[in-house]
XYZ file of C-alpha atoms in Angstrom:
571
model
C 22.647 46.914 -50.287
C 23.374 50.194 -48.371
C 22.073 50.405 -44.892
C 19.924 54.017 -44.420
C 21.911 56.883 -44.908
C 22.437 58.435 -41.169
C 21.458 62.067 -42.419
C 19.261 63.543 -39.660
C 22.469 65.221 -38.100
C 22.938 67.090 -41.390
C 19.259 68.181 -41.551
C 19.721 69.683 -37.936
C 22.687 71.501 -38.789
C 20.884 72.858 -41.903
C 17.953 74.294 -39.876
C 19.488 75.748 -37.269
C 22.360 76.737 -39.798
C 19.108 78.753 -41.590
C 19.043 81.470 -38.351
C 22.968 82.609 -38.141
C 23.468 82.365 -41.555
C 22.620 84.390 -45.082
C 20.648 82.886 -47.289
C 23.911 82.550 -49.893
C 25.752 80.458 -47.408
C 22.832 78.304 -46.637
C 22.842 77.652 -50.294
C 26.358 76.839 -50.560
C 26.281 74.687 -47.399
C 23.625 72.198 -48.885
C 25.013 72.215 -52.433
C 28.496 70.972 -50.295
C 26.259 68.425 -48.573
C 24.497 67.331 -51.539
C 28.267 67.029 -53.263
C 29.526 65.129 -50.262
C 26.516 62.480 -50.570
C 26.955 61.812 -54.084
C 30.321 60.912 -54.109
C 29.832 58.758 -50.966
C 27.336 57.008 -53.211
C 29.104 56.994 -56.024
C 32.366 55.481 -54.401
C 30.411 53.037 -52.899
C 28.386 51.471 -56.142
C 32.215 51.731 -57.513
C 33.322 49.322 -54.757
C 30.473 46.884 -55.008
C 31.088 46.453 -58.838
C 35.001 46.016 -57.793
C 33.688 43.455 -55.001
C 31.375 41.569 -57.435
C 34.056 41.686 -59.972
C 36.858 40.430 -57.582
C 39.151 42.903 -57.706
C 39.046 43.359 -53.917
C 42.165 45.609 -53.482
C 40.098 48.344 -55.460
C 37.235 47.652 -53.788
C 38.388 48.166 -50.289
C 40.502 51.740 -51.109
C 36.893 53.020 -52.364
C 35.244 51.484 -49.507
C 37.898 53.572 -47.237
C 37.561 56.547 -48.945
C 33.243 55.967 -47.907
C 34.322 56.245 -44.513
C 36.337 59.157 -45.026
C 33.467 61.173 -46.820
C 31.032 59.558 -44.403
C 32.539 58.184 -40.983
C 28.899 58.262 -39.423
C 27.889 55.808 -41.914
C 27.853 52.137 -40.769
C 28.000 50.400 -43.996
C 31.149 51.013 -45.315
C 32.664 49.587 -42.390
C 30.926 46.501 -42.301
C 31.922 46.044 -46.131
C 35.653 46.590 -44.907
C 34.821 44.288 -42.188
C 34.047 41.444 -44.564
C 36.651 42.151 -47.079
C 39.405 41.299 -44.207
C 37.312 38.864 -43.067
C 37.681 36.846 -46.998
C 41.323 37.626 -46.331
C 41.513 36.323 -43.202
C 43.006 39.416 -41.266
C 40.551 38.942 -38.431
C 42.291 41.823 -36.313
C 41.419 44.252 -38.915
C 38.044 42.720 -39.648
C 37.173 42.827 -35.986
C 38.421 46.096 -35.750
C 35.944 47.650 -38.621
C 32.974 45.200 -37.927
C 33.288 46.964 -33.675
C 33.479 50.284 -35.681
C 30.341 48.908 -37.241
C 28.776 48.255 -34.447
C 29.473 50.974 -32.478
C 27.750 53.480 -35.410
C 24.611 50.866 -35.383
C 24.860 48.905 -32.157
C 21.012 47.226 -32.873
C 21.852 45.547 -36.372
C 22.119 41.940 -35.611
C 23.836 40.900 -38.971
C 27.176 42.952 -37.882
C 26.869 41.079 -35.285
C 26.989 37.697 -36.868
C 29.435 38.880 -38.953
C 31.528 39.125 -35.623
C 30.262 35.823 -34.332
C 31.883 34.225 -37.660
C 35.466 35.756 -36.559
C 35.515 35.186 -33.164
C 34.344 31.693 -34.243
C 37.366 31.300 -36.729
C 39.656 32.099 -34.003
C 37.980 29.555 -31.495
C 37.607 32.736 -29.262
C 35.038 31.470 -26.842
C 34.983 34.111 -24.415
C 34.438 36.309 -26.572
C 31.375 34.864 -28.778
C 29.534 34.901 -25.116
C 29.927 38.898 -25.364
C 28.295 38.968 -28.428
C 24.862 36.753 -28.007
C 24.654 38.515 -24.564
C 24.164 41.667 -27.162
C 21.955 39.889 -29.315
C 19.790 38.780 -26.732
C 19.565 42.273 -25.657
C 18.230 42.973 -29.725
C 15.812 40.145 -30.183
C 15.263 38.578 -26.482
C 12.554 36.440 -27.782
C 14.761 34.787 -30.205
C 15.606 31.414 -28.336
C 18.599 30.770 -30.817
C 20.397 32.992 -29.356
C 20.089 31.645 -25.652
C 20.707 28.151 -26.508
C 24.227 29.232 -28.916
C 25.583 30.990 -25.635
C 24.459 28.228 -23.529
C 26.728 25.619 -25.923
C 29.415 27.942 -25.556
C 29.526 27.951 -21.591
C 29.507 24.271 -21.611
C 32.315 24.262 -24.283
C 34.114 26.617 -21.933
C 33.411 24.343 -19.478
C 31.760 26.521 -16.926
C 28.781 24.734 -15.886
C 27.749 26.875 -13.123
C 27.679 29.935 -14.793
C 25.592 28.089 -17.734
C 23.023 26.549 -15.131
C 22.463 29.757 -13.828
C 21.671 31.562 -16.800
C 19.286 28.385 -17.967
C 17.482 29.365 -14.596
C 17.371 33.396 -15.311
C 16.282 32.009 -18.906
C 13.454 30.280 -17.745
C 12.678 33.301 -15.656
C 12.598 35.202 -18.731
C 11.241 32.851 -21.431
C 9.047 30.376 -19.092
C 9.833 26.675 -18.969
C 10.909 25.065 -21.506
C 11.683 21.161 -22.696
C 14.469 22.372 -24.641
C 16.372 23.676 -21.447
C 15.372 20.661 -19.617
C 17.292 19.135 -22.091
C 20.694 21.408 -22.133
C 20.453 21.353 -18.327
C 20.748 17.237 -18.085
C 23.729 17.506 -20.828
C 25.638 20.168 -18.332
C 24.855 17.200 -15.673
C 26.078 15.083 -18.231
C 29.368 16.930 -18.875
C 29.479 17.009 -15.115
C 29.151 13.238 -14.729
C 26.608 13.876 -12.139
C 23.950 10.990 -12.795
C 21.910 11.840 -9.941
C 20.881 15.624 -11.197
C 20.938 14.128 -14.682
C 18.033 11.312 -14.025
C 16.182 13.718 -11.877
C 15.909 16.031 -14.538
C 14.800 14.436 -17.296
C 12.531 12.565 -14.614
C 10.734 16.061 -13.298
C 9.706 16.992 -16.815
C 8.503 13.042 -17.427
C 6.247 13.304 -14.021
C 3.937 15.586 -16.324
C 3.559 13.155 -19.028
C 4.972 9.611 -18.021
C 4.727 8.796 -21.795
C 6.347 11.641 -23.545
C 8.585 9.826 -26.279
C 11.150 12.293 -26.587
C 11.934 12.285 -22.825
C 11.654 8.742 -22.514
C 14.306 8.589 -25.071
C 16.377 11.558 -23.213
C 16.445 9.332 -20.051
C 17.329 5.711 -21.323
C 20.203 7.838 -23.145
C 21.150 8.907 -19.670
C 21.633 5.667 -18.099
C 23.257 4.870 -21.949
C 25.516 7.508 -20.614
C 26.893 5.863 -17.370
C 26.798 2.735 -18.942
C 23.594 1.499 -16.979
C 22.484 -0.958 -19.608
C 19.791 -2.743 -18.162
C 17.898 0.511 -17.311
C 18.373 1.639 -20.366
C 16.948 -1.627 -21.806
C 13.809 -0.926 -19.826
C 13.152 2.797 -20.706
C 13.327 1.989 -23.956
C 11.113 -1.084 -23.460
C 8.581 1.637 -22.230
C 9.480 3.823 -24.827
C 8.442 0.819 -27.640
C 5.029 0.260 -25.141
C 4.090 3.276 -25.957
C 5.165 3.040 -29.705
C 6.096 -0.200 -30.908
C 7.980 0.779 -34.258
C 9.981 3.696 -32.544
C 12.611 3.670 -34.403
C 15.592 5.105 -31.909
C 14.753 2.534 -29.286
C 14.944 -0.372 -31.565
C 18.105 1.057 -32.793
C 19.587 1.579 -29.439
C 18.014 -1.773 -28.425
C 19.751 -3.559 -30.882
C 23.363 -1.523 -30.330
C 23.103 -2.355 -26.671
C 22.667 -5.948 -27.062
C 25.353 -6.182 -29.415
C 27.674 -4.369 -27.068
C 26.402 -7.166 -24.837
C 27.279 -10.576 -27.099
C 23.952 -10.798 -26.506
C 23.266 -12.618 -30.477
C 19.836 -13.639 -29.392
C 18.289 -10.046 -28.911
C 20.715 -8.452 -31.571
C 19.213 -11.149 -34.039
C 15.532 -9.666 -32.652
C 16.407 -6.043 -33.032
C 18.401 -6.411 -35.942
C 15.339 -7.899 -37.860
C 12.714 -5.518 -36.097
C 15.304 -3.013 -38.203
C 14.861 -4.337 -41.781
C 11.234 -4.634 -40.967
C 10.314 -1.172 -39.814
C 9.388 0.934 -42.574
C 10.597 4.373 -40.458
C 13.868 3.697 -40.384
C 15.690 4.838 -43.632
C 17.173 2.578 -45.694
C 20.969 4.810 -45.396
C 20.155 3.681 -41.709
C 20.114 -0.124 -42.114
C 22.888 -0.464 -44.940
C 24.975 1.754 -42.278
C 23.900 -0.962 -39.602
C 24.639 -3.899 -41.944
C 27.853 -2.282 -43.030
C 29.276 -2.087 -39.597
C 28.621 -5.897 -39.737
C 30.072 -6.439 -42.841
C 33.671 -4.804 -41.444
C 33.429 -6.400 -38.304
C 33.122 -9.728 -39.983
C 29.889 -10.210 -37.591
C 27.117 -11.508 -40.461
C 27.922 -14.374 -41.342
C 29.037 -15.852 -37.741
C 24.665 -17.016 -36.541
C 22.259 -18.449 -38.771
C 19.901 -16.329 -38.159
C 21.629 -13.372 -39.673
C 21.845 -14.490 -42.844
C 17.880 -15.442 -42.763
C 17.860 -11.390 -41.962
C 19.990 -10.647 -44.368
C 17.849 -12.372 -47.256
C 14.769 -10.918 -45.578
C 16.395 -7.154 -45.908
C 17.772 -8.119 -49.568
C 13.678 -9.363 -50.593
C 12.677 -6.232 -48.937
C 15.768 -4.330 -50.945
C 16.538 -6.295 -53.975
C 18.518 -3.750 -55.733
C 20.600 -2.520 -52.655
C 24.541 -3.442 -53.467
C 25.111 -3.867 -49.612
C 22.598 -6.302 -49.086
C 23.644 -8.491 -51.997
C 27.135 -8.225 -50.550
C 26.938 -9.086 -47.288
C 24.873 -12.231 -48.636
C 27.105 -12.430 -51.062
C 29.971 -12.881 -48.030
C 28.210 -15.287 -46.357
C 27.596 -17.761 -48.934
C 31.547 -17.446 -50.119
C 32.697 -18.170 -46.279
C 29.880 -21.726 -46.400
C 31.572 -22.568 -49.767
C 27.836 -21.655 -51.549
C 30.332 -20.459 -54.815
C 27.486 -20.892 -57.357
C 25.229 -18.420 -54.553
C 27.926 -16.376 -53.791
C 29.218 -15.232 -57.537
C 25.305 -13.865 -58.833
C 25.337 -11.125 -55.288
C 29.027 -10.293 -55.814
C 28.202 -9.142 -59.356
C 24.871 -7.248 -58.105
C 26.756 -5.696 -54.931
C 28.988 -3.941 -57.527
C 28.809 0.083 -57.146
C 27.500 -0.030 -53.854
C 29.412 3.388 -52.560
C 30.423 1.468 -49.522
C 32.786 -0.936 -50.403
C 35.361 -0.269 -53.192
C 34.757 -2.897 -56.341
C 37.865 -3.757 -55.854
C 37.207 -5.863 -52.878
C 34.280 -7.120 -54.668
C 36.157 -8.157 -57.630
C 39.151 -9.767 -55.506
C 36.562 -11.753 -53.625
C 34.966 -13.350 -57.489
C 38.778 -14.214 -58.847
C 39.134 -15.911 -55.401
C 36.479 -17.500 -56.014
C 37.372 -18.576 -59.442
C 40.889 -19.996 -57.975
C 38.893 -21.813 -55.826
C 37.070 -23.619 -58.199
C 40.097 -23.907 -60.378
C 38.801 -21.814 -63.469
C 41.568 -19.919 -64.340
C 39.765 -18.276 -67.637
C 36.957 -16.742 -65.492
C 39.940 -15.467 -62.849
C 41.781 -14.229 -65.920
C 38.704 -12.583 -67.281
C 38.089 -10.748 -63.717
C 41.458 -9.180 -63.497
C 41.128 -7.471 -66.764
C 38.164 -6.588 -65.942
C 39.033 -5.093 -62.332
C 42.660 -3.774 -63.639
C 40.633 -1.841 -66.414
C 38.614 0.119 -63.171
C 41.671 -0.096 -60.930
C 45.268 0.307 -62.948
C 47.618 0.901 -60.216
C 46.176 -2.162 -57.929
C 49.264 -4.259 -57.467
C 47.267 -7.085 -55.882
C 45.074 -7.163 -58.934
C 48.021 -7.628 -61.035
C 49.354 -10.559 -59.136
C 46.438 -11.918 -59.074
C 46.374 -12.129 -63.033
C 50.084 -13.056 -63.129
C 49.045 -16.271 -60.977
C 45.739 -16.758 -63.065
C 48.276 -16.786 -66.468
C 50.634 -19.074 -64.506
C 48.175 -21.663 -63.753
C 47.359 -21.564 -67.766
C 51.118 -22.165 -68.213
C 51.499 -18.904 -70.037
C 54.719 -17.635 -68.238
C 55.990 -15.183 -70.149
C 52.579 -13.167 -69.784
C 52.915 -14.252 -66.161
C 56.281 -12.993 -65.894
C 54.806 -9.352 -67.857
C 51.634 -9.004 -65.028
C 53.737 -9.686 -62.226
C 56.536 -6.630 -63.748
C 53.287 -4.697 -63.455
C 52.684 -5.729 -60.023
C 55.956 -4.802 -58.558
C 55.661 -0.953 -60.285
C 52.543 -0.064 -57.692
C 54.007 -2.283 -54.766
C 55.323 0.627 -51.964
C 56.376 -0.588 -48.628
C 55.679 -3.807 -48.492
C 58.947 -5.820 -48.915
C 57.000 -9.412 -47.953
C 54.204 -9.113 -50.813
C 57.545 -7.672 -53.257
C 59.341 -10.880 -52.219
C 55.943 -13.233 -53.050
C 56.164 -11.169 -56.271
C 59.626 -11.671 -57.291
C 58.980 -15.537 -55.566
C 56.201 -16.273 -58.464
C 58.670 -14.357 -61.469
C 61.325 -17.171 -60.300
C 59.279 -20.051 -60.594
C 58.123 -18.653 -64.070
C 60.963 -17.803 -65.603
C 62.515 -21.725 -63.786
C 59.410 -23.178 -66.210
C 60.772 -21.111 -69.532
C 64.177 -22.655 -68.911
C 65.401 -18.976 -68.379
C 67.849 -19.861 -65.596
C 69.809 -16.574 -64.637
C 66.667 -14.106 -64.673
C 65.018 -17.254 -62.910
C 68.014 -16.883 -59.433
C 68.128 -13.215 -60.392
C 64.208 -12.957 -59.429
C 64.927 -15.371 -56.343
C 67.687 -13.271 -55.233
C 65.735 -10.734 -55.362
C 62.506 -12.040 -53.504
C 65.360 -12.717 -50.142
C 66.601 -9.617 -50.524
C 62.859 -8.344 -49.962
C 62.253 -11.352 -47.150
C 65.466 -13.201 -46.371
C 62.849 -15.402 -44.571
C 60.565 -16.378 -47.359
C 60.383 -20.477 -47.148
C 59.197 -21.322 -50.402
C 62.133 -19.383 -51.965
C 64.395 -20.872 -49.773
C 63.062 -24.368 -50.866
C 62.425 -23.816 -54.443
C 65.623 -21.659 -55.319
C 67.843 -24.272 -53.142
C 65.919 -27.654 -55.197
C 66.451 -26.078 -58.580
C 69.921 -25.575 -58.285
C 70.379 -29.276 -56.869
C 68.062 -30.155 -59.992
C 71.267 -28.445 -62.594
C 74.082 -29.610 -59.588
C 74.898 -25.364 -59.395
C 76.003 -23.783 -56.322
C 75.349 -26.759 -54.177
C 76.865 -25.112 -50.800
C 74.562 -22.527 -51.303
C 71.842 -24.566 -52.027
C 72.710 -26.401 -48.517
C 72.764 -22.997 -46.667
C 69.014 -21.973 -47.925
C 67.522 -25.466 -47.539
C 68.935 -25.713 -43.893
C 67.835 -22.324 -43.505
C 64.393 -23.300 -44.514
C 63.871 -25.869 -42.579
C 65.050 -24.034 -39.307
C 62.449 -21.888 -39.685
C 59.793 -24.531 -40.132
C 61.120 -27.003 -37.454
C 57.983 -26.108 -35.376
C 55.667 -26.916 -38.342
C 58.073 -29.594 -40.516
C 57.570 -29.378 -44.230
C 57.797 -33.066 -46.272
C 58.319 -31.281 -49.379
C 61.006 -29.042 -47.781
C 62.707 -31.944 -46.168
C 62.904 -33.676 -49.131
C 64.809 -30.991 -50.853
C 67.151 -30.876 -48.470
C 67.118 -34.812 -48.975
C 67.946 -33.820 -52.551
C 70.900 -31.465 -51.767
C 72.851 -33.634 -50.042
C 72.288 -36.475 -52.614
C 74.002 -33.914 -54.780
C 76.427 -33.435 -52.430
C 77.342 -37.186 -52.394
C 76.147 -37.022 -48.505
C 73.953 -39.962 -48.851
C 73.588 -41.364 -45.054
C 72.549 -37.304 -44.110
C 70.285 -37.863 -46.996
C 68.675 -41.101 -46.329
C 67.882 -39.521 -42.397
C 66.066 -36.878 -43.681
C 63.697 -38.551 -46.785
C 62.671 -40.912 -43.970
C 61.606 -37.607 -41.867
C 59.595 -36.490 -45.599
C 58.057 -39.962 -45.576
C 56.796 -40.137 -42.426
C 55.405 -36.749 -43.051
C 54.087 -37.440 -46.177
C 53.567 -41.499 -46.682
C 51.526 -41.234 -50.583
C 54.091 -39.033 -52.526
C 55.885 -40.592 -55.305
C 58.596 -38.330 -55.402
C 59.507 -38.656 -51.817
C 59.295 -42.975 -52.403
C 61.585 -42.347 -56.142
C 64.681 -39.796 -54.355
C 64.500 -42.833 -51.096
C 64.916 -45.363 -53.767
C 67.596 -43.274 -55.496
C 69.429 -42.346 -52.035
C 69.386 -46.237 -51.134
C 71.016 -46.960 -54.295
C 74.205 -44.775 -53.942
C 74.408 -46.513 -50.565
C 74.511 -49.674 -52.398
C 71.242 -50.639 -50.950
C 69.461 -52.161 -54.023
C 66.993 -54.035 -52.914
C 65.545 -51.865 -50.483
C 65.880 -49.122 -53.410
C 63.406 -51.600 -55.460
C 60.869 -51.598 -52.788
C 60.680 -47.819 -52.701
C 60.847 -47.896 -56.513
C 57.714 -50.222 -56.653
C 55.939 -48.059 -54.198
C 56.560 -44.735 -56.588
C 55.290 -47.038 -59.093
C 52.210 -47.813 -57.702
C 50.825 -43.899 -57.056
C 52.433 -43.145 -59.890
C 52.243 -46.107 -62.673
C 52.676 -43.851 -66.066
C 56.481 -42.488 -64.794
C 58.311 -44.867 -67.752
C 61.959 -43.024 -66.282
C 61.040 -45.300 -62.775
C 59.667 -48.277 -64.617
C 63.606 -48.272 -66.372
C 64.742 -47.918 -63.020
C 63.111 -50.631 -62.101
C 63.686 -52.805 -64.955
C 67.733 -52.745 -65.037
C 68.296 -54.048 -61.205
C 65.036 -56.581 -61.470
């Protein structure tokens, strides 16, 4: 743990001490010495037991007190030296590390040591300094070239790194490796012309070398020279047919290109060739998956199902299959790969599990939807959106007051986003509007505007159930209108027709009658619109025409005995 003791200077002193001296003193004088070494040793073990036991204050005052006894010995100072460095006073630690250094200028580890500091500090300058002085130590060590010739180019100063690649070359021969660093400062230059012939020199010795064929199509990759690229690495798969970074690149460069024929090539030479890892193609697929890409060409979900026989166990694969099926309507397909793609690492369940309860809407089976959200709420508590979805499973059960208690859930996790809040509070009006519990029922709707004064279906639903009880009909009016102004681009029968319905209530029946016939022709098979035009015609004293659009509600809907009385007292 201690580097050599530096006591050769002593041992002089003693010997030539031995001719001017009595043989007393001489005795003295090495007892001192041996004193002096002991307790350098001794302070020293002391520090390393403070240092292993973490009670670094101790440990550096007993390190210091080292360089006091001994301030020719290196080691002390380098222990300082790393002691700042844990603390990060990098002055200081520079400061002892150079003290170091200057006592034992050849040992390379002090010089990492200051490597790591300068590095912390992002001095670049600096770290050049340093593996100049470590090439001087080991200048057969290559590392040490190619970290200071990273640097220049970080530093930007290109010339000064092509030039020493050059007096390297002189010094280690000619290498690949610097072929390589030269074409990236050619890169960073955004000279193409030194860049190709570079890579092209060293491939004029071996016109098939794969690892420079590779170096040049990533070249012309470089300056966005597709189509040469496509034909290096066509010679690059000539020479090797299941080389795995052309086919890669092959692939990325056709998809860059909306070229789906050759990505669909590529992208199956990918789940066939048994080089390329499998983190490689579920990283490939996955970047598919996001960008929504899979499921868009037939042929990619043949690849898929080819990748998933290949991989039948891999989450991804079963979810991106999974996706595809969902988006062709393939439900009973779809639900066995959702379950399998659960866990996959890439995709949170969650998404999985939102995916199966829409699903399960879809299909109208609220228990299975139901089921899911405990399930998913169980893994994923403070989802919101898993909530609502299990408020709106329980609601289309009819089991509103449980609706009403998952959708109070909901709301907790919601944070900034008033226009999911306001479908929230939207769904706890219509529920507590079925349990007959008015006030909390325009209480919730309230609330829902206050969170989107724009929301449509609150605007419709809050305005037709207070026409429905004849409450706050000028308010009503407002809302409706409101409504309807906002969908006059995209008209809404249903909407219309509550605002039909409000000024029936209103006793406005000529304003009414105009806009049930704009519902109607909207919506010409509803038996509500046909029953409030029959209703409307009869406060204008219209009866028979209110018969005929009695008769007509009849007819959709024949078991409605309130419209067959209707009918029955004016026939």
């Amino acid at each position: 743990m201690i580097d050599g003791m530096k006591n050769i200077n002593i041992y002089i002193c003693i010997v030539f001490g031995a001719f001017f001296t009595s043989n007393a003193q001489q005795k003295e004088f090495i007892h001192q010495i041996d004193k002096n070494e002991k307790q350098y040793i001794q302070f020293y073990f002391d520090a390393e037991k403070y240092k292993i036991s973490e009670e670094y204050e101790q440990a550096l005052i007993l390190y210091e007190k080292c360089t006091a006894l001994n301030p020719e010995e290196s080691s002390a100072y380098n222990e300082i030296a790393k002691l700042y460095f844990y603390f990060n006073e990098w002055d200081n630690a520079e400061y002892y590390i150079k003290q170091a250094i200057d006592l034992d200028s050849n040992n390379k580890w002090y010089y990492y040591l200051l490597l790591d500091i300068y590095v912390m500090q992002n001095k670049l300058e600096e770290q050049i300094d340093v593996y100049s002085s470590l090439i001087q130590i080991e200048p057969h060590n290559p590392v040490y070239y190619f970290q200071k010739i990273q640097v220049l180019r970080e530093l930007a100063l290109y010339k000064r790194a092509i030039r020493f690649i050059k007096k390297t070359e002189s010094q280690l021969g000619q290498s690949n490796d610097l072929s390589i660093e030269l074409k990236n400062i050619f890169l960073d230059q955004n000279n193409f012309e030194k860049a190709e012939k570079t890579i092209r020199d060293v491939l004029k010795k071996d016109p098939a070398d794969q690892r420079f064929l590779s170096e040049l199509a990533s070249v012309y990759l470089h300056f966005s020279k597709y189509d040469e690229a496509i034909s290096v690495y066509n010679d690059l798969l000539a020479v090797d047919q299941n080389n795995p970074t052309a086919i890669i690149a092959l692939y990325k460069i056709y998809a860059n290109k909306k070229d789906v024929r050759n990505q669909e090539i590529y992208l199956s030479k990918i789940v066939d060739n048994p080089i390329i890892n499998i983190e490689t193609k579920k990283d490939i697929f996955y970047k598919l998956l996001i960008e929504n890409n899979i499921s868009e060409h037939e042929s990619f979900q043949l690849i898929a199902e080819k990748a998933l026989k290949l991989y039948p166990d891999e989450p991804i694969f079963n979810l991106i299959l999974a996706d595809i099926y969902a988006k062709e309507e393939q439900y009973a397909l779809a639900i066995p790969h959702y379950n399998r793609s659960l866990n996959s690492g890439l995709i949170k369940d969650e998404y999985v599990y939102t995916k199966l309860i829409e699903i399960y809407f879809s299909q109208k089976d609220f228990d299975l939807a139901l089921n899911t959200t405990r399930l998913a709420i169980s893994r994923y508590p403070y989802s919101a959106r898993l909530y609502y979805y299990q408020g709106l499973a329980y609601f289309n059960k009819n089991e509103y007051s449980q609706t009403v208690e998952a959708l109070l859930m909901a709301e907790e996790f919601i944070i900034d986003e008033p226009l999911f809040k306001s479908e929230v509070f939207s769904l706890i009006g219509d529920s507590y509007h079925k349990l007959g519990s008015h006030t909390e029922s325009d209480e919730a709707y309230v609330t829902a505007l206050m969170y989107n004064d724009q929301n449509v279906y609150v605007l419709n639903n809050y305005s037709y159930y207070l026409a429905l009880r004849g409450e706050n009909l000028n308010t009503a009016k407002e809302m409706i209108v409101k409504c309807n102004e906002l969908t006059a681009d995209s008209p809404n029968a249903s909407f219309l027709d509550t605002y039909a319905w409000v000024l029936y209530k209103l006793e406005e029946y000529s304003l009414a009658k105009t806009q049930i016939m704009k519902a109607i022709d909207l919506q010409t098979n509803s038996a509500t619109l046909f029953d409030h035009y029959g209703d409307i015609l009869e406060k204008l004293g219209l009866l028979n025409d209110a018969l005929i659009q009695w008769k007509k509600s009849l007819l959709i809907n024949p078991d409605d005995v309130h419209l067959k009385d209707k009918i029955k007292a004016y026939e």
